[in-house]
PDB file of C-alpha atoms in Angstrom:
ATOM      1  CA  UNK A  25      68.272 100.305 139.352  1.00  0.00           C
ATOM      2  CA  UNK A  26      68.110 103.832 138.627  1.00  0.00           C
ATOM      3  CA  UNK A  27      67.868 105.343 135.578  1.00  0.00           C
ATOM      4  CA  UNK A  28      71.200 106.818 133.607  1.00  0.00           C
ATOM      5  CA  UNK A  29      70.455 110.497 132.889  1.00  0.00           C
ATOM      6  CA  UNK A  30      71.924 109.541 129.200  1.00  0.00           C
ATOM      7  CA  UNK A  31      72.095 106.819 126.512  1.00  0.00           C
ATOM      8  CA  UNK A  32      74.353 104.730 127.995  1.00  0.00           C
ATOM      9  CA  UNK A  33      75.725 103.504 124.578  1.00  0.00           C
ATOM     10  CA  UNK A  34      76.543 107.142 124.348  1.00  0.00           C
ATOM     11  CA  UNK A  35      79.415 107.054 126.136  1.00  0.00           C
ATOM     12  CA  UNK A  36      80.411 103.703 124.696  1.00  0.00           C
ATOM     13  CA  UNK A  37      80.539 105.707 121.241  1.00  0.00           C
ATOM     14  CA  UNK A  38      82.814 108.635 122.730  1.00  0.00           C
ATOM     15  CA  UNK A  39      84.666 106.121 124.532  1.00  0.00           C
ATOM     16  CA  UNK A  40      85.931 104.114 121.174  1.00  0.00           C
ATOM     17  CA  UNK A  41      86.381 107.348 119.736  1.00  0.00           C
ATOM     18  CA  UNK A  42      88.549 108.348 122.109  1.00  0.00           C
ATOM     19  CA  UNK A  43      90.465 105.118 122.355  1.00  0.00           C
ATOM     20  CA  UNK A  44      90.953 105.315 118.810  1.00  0.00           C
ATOM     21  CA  UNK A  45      92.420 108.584 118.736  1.00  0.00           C
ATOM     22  CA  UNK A  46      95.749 107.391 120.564  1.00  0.00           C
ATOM     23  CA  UNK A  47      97.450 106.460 117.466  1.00  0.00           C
ATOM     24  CA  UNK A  48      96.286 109.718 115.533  1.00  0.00           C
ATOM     25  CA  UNK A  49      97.972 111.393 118.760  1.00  0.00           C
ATOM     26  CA  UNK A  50     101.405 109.288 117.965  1.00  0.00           C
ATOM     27  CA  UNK A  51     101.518 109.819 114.546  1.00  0.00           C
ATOM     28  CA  UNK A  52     101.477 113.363 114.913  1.00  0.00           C
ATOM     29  CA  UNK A  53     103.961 114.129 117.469  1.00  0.00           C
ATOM     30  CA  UNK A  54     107.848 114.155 116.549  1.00  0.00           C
ATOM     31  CA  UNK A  55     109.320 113.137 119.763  1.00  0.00           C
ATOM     32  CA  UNK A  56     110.919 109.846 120.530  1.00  0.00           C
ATOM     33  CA  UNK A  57     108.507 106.918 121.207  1.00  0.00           C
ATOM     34  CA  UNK A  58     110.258 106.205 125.320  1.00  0.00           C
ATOM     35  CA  UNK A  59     109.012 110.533 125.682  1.00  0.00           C
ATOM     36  CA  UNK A  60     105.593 110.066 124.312  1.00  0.00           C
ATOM     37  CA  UNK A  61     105.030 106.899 126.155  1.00  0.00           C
ATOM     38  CA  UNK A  62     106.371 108.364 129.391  1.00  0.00           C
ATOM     39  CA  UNK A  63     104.606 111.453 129.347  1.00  0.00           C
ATOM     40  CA  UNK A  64     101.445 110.019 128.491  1.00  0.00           C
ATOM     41  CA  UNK A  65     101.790 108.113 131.199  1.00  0.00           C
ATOM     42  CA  UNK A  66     103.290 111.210 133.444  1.00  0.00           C
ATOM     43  CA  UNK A  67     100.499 113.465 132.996  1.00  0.00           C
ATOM     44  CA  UNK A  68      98.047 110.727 133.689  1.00  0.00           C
ATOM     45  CA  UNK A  69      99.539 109.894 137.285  1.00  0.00           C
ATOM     46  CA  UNK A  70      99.367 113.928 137.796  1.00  0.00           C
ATOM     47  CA  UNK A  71      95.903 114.254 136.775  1.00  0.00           C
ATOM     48  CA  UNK A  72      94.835 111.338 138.795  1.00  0.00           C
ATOM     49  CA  UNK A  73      96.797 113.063 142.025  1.00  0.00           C
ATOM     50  CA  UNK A  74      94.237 114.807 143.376  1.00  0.00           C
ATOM     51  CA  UNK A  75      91.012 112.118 143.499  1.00  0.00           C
ATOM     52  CA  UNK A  76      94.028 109.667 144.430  1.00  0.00           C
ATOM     53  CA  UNK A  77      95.466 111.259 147.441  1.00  0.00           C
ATOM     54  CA  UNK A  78      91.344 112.693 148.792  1.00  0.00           C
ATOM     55  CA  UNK A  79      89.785 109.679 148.655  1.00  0.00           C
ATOM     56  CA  UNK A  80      91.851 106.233 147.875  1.00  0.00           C
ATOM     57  CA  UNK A  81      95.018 106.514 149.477  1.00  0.00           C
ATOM     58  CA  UNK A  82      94.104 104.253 152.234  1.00  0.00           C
ATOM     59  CA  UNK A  83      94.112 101.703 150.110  1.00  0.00           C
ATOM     60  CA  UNK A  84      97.814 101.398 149.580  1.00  0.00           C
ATOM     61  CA  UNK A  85      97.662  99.872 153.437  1.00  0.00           C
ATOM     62  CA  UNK A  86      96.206  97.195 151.713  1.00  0.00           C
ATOM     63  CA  UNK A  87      98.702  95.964 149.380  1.00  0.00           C
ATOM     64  CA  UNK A  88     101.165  92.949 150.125  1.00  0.00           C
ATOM     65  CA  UNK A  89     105.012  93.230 149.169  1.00  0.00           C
ATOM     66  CA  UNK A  90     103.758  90.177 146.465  1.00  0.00           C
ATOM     67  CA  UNK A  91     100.966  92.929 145.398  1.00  0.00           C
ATOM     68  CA  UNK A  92     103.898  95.561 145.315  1.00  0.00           C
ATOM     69  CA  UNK A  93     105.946  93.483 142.758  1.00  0.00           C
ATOM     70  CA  UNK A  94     103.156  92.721 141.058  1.00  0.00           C
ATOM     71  CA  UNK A  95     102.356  96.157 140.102  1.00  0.00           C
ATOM     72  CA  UNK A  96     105.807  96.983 139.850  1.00  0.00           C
ATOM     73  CA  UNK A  97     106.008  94.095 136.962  1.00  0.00           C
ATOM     74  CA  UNK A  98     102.724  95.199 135.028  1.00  0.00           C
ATOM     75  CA  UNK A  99     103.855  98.810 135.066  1.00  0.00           C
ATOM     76  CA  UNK A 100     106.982  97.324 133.358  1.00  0.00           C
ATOM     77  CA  UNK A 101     105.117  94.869 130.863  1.00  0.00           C
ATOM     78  CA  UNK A 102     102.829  98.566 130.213  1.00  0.00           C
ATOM     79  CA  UNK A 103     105.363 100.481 129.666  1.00  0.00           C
ATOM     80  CA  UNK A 104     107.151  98.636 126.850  1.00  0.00           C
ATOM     81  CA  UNK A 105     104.053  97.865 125.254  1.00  0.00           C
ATOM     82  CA  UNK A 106     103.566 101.714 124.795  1.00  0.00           C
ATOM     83  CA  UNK A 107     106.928 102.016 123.466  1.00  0.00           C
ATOM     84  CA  UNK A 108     106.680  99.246 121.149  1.00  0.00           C
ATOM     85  CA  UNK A 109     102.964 100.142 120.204  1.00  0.00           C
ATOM     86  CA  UNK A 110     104.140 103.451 119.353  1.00  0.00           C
ATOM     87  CA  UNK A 111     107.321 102.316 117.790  1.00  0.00           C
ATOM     88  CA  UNK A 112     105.272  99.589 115.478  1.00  0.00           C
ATOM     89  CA  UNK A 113     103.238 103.196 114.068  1.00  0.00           C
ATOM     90  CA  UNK A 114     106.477 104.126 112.659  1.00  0.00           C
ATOM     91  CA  UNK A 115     106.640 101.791 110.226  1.00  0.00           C
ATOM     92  CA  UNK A 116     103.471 100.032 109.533  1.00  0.00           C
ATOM     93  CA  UNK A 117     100.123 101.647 109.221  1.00  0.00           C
ATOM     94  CA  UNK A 118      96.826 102.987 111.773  1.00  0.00           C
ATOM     95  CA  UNK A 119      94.761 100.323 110.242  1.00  0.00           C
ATOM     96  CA  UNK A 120      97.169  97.241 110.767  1.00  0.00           C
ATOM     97  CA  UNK A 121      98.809  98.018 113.973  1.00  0.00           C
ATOM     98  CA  UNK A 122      95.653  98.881 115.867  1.00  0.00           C
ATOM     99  CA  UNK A 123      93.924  95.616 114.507  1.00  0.00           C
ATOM    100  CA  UNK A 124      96.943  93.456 115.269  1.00  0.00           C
ATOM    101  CA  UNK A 125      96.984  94.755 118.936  1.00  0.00           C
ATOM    102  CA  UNK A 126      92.936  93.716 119.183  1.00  0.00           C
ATOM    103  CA  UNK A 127      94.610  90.488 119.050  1.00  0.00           C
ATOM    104  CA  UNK A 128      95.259  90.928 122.877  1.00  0.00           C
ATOM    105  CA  UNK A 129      91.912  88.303 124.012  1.00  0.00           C
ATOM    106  CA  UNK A 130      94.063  85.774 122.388  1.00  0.00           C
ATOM    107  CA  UNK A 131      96.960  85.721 123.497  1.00  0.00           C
ATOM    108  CA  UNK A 132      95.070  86.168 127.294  1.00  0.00           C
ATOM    109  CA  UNK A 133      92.975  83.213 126.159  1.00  0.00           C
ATOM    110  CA  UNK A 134      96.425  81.296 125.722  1.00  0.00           C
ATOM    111  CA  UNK A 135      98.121  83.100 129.162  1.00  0.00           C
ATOM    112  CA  UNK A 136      94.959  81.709 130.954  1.00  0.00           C
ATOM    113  CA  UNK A 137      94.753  78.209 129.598  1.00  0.00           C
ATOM    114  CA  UNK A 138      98.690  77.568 130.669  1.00  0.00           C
ATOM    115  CA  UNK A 139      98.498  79.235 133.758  1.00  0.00           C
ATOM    116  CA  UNK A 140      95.326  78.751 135.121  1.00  0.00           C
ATOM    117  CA  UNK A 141      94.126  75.754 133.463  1.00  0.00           C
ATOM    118  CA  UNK A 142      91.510  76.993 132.289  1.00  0.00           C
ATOM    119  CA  UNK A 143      88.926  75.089 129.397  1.00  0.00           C
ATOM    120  CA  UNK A 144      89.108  75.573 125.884  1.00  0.00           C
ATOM    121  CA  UNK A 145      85.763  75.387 124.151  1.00  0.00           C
ATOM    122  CA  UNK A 146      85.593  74.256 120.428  1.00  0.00           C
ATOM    123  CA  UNK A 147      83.878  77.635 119.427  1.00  0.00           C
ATOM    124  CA  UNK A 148      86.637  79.388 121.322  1.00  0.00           C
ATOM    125  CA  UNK A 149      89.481  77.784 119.386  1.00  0.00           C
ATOM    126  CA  UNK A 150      87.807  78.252 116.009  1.00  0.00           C
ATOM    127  CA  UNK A 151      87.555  82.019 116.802  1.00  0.00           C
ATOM    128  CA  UNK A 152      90.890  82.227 117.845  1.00  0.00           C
ATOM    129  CA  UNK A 153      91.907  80.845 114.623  1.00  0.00           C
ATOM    130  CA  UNK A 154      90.148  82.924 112.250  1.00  0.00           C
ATOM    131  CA  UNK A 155      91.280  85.863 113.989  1.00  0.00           C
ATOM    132  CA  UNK A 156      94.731  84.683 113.297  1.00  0.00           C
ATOM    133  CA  UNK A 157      94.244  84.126 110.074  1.00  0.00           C
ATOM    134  CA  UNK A 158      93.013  87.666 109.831  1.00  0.00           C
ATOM    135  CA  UNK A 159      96.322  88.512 111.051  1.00  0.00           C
ATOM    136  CA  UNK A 160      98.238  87.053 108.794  1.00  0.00           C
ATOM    137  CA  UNK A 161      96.488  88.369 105.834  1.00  0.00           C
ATOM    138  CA  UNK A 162      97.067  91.664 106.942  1.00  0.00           C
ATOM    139  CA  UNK A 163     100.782  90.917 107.354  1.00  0.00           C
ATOM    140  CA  UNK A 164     101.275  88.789 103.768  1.00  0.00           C
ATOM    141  CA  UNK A 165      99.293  92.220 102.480  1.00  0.00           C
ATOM    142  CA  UNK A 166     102.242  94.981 104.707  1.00  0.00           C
ATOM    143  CA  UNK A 167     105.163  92.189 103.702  1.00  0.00           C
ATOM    144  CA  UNK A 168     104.042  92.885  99.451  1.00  0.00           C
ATOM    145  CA  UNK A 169     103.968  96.186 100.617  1.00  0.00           C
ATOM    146  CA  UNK A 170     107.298  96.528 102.217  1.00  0.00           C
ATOM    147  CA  UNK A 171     109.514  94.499 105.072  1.00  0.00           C
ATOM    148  CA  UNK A 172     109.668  97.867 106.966  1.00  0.00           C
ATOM    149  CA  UNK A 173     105.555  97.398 107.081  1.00  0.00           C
ATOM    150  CA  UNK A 174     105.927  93.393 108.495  1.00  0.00           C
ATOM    151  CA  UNK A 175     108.537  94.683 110.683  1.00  0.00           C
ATOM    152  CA  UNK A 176     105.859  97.197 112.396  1.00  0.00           C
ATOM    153  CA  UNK A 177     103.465  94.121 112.286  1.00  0.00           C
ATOM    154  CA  UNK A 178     105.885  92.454 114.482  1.00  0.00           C
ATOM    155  CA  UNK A 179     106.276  95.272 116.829  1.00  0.00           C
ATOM    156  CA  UNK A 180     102.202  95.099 117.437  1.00  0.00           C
ATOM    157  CA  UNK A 181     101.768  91.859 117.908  1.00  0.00           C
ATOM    158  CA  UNK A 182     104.700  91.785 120.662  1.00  0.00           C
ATOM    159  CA  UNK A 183     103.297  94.770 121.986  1.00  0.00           C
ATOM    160  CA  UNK A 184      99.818  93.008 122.471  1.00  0.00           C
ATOM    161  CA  UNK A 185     101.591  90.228 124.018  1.00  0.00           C
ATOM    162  CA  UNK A 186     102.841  92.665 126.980  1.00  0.00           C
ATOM    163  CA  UNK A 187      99.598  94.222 127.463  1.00  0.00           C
ATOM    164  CA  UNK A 188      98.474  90.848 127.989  1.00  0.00           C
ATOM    165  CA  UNK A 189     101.129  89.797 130.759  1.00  0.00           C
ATOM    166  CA  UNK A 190     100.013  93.118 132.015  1.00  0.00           C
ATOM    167  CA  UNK A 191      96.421  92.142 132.565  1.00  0.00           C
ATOM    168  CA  UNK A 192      97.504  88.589 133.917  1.00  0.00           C
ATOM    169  CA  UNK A 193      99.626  90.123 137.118  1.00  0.00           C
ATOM    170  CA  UNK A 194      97.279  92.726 137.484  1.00  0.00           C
ATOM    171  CA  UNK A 195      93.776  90.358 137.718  1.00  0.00           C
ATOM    172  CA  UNK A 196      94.669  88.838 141.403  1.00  0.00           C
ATOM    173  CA  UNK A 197      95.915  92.913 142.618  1.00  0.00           C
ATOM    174  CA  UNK A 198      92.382  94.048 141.334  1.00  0.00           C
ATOM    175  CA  UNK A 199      90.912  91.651 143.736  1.00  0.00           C
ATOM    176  CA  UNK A 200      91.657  93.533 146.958  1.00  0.00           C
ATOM    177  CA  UNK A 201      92.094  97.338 146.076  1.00  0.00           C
ATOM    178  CA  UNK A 202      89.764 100.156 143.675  1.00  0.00           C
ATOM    179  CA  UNK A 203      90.076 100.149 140.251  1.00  0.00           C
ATOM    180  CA  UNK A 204      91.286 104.206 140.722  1.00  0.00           C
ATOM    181  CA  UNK A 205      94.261 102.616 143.753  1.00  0.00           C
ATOM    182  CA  UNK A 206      95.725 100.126 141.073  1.00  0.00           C
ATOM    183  CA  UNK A 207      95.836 102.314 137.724  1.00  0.00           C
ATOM    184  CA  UNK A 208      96.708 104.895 140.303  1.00  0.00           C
ATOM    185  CA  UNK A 209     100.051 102.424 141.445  1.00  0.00           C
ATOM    186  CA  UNK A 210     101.037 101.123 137.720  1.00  0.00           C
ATOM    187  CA  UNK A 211     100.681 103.968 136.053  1.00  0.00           C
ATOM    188  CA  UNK A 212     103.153 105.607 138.163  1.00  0.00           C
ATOM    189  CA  UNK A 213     105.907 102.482 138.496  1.00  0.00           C
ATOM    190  CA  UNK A 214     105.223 102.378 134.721  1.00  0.00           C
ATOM    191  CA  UNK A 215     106.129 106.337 134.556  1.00  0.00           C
ATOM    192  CA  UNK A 216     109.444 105.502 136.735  1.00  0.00           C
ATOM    193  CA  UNK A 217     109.912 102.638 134.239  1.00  0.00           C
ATOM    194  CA  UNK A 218     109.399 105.078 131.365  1.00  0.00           C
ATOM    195  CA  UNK A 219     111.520 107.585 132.751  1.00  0.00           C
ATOM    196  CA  UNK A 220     114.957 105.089 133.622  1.00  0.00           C
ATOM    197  CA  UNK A 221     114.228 103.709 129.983  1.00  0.00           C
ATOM    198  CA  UNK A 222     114.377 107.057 128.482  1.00  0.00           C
ATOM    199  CA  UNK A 223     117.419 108.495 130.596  1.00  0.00           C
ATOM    200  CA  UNK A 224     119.340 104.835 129.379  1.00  0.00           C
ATOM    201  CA  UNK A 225     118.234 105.626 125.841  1.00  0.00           C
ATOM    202  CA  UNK A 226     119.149 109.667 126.219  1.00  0.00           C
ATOM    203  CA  UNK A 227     116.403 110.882 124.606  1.00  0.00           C
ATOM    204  CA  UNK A 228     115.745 114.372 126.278  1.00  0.00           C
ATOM    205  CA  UNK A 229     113.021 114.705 128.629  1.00  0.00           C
ATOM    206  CA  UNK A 230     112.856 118.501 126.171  1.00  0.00           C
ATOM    207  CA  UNK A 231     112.578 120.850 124.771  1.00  0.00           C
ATOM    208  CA  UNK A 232     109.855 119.930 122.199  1.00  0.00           C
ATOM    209  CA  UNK A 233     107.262 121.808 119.835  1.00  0.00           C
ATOM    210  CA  UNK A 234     104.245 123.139 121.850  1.00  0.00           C
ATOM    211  CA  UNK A 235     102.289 120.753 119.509  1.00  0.00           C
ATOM    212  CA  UNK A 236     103.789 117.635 120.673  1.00  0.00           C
ATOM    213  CA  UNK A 237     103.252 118.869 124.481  1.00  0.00           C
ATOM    214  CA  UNK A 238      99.680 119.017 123.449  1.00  0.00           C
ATOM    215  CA  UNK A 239      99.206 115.574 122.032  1.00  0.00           C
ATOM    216  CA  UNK A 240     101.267 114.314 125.083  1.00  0.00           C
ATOM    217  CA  UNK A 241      98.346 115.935 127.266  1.00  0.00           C
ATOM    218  CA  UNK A 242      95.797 114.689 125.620  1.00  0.00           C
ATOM    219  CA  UNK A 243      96.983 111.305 125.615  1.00  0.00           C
ATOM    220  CA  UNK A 244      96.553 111.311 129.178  1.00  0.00           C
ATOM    221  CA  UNK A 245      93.305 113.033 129.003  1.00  0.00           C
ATOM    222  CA  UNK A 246      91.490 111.466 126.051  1.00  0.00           C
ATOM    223  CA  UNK A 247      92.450 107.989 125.532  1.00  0.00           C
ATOM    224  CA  UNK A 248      93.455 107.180 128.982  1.00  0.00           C
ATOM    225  CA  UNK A 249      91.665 109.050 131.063  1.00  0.00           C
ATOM    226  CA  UNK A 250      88.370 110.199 129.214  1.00  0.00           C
ATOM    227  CA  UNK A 251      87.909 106.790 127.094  1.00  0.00           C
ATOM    228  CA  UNK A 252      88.096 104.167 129.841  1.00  0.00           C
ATOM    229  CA  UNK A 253      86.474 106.205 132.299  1.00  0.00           C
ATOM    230  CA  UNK A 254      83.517 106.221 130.256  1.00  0.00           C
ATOM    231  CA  UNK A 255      83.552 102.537 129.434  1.00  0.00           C
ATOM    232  CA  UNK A 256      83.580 102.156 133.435  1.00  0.00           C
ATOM    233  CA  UNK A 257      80.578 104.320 133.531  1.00  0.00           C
ATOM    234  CA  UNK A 258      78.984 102.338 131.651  1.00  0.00           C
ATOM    235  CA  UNK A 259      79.422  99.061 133.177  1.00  0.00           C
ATOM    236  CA  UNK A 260      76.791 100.009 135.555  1.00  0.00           C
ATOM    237  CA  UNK A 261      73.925  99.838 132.851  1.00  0.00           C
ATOM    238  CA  UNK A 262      75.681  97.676 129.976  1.00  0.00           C
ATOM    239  CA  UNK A 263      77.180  94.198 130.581  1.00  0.00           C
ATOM    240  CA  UNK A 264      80.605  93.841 129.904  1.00  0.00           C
ATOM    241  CA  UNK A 265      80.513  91.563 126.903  1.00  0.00           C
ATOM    242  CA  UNK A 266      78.987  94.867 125.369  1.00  0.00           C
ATOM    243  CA  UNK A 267      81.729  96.843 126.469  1.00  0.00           C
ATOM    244  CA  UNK A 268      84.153  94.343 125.331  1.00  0.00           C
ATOM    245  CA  UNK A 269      83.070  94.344 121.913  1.00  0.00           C
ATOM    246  CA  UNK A 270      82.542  97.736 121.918  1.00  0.00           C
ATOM    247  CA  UNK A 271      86.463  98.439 122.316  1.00  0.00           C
ATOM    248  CA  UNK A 272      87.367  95.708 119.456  1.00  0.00           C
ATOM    249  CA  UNK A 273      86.096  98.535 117.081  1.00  0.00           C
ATOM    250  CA  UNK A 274      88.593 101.163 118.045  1.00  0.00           C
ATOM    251  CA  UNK A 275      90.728 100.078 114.933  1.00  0.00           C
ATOM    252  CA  UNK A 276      87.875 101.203 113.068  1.00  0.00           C
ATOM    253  CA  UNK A 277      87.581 104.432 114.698  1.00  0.00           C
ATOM    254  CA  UNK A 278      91.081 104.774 114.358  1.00  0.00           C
ATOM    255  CA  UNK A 279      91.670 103.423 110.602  1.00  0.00           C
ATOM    256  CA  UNK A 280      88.703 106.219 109.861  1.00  0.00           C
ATOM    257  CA  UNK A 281      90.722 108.557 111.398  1.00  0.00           C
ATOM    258  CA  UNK A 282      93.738 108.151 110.062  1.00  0.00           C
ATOM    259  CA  UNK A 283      92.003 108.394 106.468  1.00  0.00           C
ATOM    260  CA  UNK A 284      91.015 112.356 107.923  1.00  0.00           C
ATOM    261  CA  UNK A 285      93.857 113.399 109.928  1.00  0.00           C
ATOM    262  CA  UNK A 286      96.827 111.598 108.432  1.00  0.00           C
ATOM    263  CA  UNK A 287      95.728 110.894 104.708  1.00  0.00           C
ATOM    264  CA  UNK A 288      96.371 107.273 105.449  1.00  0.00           C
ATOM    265  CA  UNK A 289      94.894 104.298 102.714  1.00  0.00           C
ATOM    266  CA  UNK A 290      93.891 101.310 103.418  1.00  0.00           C
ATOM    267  CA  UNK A 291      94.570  98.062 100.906  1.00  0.00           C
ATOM    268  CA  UNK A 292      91.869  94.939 100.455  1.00  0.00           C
ATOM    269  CA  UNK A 293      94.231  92.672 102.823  1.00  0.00           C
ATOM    270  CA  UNK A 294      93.710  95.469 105.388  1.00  0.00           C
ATOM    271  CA  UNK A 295      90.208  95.640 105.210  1.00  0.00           C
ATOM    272  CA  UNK A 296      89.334  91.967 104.730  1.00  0.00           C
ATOM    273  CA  UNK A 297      91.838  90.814 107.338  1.00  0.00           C
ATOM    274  CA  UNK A 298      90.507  93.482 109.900  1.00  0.00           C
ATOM    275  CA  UNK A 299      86.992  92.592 109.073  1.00  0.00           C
ATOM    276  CA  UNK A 300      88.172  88.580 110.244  1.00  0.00           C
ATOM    277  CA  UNK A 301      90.037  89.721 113.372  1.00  0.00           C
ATOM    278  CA  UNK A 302      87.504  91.670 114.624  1.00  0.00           C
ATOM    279  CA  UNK A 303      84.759  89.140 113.893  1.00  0.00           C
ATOM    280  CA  UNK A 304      87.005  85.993 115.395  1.00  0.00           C
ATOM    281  CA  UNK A 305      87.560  88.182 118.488  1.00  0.00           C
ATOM    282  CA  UNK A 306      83.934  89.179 118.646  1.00  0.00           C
ATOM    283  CA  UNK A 307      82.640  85.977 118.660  1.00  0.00           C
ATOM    284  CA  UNK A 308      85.255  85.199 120.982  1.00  0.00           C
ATOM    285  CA  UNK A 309      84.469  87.675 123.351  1.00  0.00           C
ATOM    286  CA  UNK A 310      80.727  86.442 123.186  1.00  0.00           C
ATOM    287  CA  UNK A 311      81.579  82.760 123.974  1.00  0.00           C
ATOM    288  CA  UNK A 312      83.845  83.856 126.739  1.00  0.00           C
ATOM    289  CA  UNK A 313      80.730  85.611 128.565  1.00  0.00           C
ATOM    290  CA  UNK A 314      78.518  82.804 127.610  1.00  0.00           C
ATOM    291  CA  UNK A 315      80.865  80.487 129.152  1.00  0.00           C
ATOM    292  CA  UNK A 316      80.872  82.236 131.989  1.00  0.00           C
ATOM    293  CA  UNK A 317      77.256  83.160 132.738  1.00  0.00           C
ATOM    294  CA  UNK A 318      77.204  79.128 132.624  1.00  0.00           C
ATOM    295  CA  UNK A 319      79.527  78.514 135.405  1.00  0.00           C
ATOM    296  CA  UNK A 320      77.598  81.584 137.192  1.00  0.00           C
ATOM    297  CA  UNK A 321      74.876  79.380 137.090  1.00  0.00           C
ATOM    298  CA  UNK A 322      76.348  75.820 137.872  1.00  0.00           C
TER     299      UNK A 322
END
């Protein structure tokens, strides 16, 4: 194999910063969650126009009409996870909501037990429990705080549930077409999603502050774009459990963050309950590649 000009784990780095600057992005832009979700999601299908339409649109030969509703779906499921997401940053904190929506291995673990039968190791379930319990800590901490702060809890965790149903339709899509084709295909039914959802709602498509048109950009460009491009990079020197845990520290990045740019505190139950979700879903994440290295091998 040849050599990577850089560090790989140098990208990794700038990719979880990246990733962790979404919610910094949110928080500081006035419009309407449905606008920032949609053009986040707008300026992401333009930007990925040209490479799209020179070299991958082929591809889109190669989808089935069940491959067409599939992506339709999990550009649905995507784009009410961004609105929620967002919405959930309205009333609870950085720290909690971007911890609560690392949850998303879990509930995947759960999608992929009951629909694909998959096995449940012991180590997996123990994880998956003190993650949980993580969870709630940091909720019975937001709930003393105040029921506006448990009601943005909620918002997360549903919000992680749809990015997992997200994942699920999209794994057996993936199969057949480039990873560019298919982010390429549900990032844009997720824009038309977006866009309906925000014409329903009447929230106007503008005018808006020149500041919030900025932090729309860049949430295409940075977290989108720039942040899981690199982790793809990547892949071709690092293995993907290191990648996986990698991302699982973006509500670090971000609760760090937040303390700069938005003057944001964190309480104990944060920081304890963070510290367990993170470590459940790391060793999660760890058993999940071991288990399947073994099968690999059987």
């Amino acid at each position: 194999m040849e050599e990577p000009k850089i560090n790989p784990y140098i990208p990794v780095i700038i990719g979880v910063i990246s990733v962790s600057a979404s919610a910094i992005f949110v928080k500081l832009t006035s419009a309407p969650t449905g606008i920032i979700a949609f053009y986040r999601l707008f300026f992401s299908v333009l930007l990925m126009v040209p490479v799209f339409l020179t070299n991958y649109l082929f591809e889109l030969r190669l989808l089935t009409k069940k491959d067409w509703l599939f992506s339709a779906l999990a550009g649905i499921f995507l784009a009410f996870h961004f609105i929620l997401w967002f919405e959930s940053l309205n009333y609870t904190s950085v720290a909690s909501s971007t911890v609560l929506v690392t949850l998303q291995p879990l509930f995947a673990f759960v999608g992929t037990y009951f629909f694909f039968k998959e096995r449940i190791s012991w180590k997996a379930v123990l994880s998956g429990l003190a993650a949980v319990g993580g969870s709630i800590m940091i909720s019975w901490g937001d709930f003393r705080m105040s029921g506006t702060a448990l009601y943005g809890d909620f918002l997360a965790l549903v919000a992680c549930a749809l990015i997992t149903f997200y994942l699920l339709l999209g794994q057996n899509v993936r199969k057949r077409i480039s990873l560019v084709t298919y982010t390429f295909v549900v990032y844009f039914m997720s824009s038309v999603a977006l866009f309906l959802y925000v014409l329903l709602e009447k929230q106007p498509l503008f005018p808006y502050k020149a500041s919030d048109w900025l932090f729309f950009i860049l949430l295409a460009i940075v977290p989108n774009l720039m942040g899981h491009t690199l982790f793809n990079w990547s892949l071709k020197w690092l293995s993907t459990s290191i990648i996986s845990v990698a991302i699982l520290f973006e509500p670090v990045g971000a609760t760090i963050l937040a303390y700069f740019f938005l003057n944001e505190r964190t309480i104990w139950t944060q920081i304890v309950g963070g510290v367990i979700v993170i470590s459940g879903i790391t060793l999660f994440a760890l058993d999940e590649k071991k288990k399947s290295l073994k099968e690999r091998i059987e």
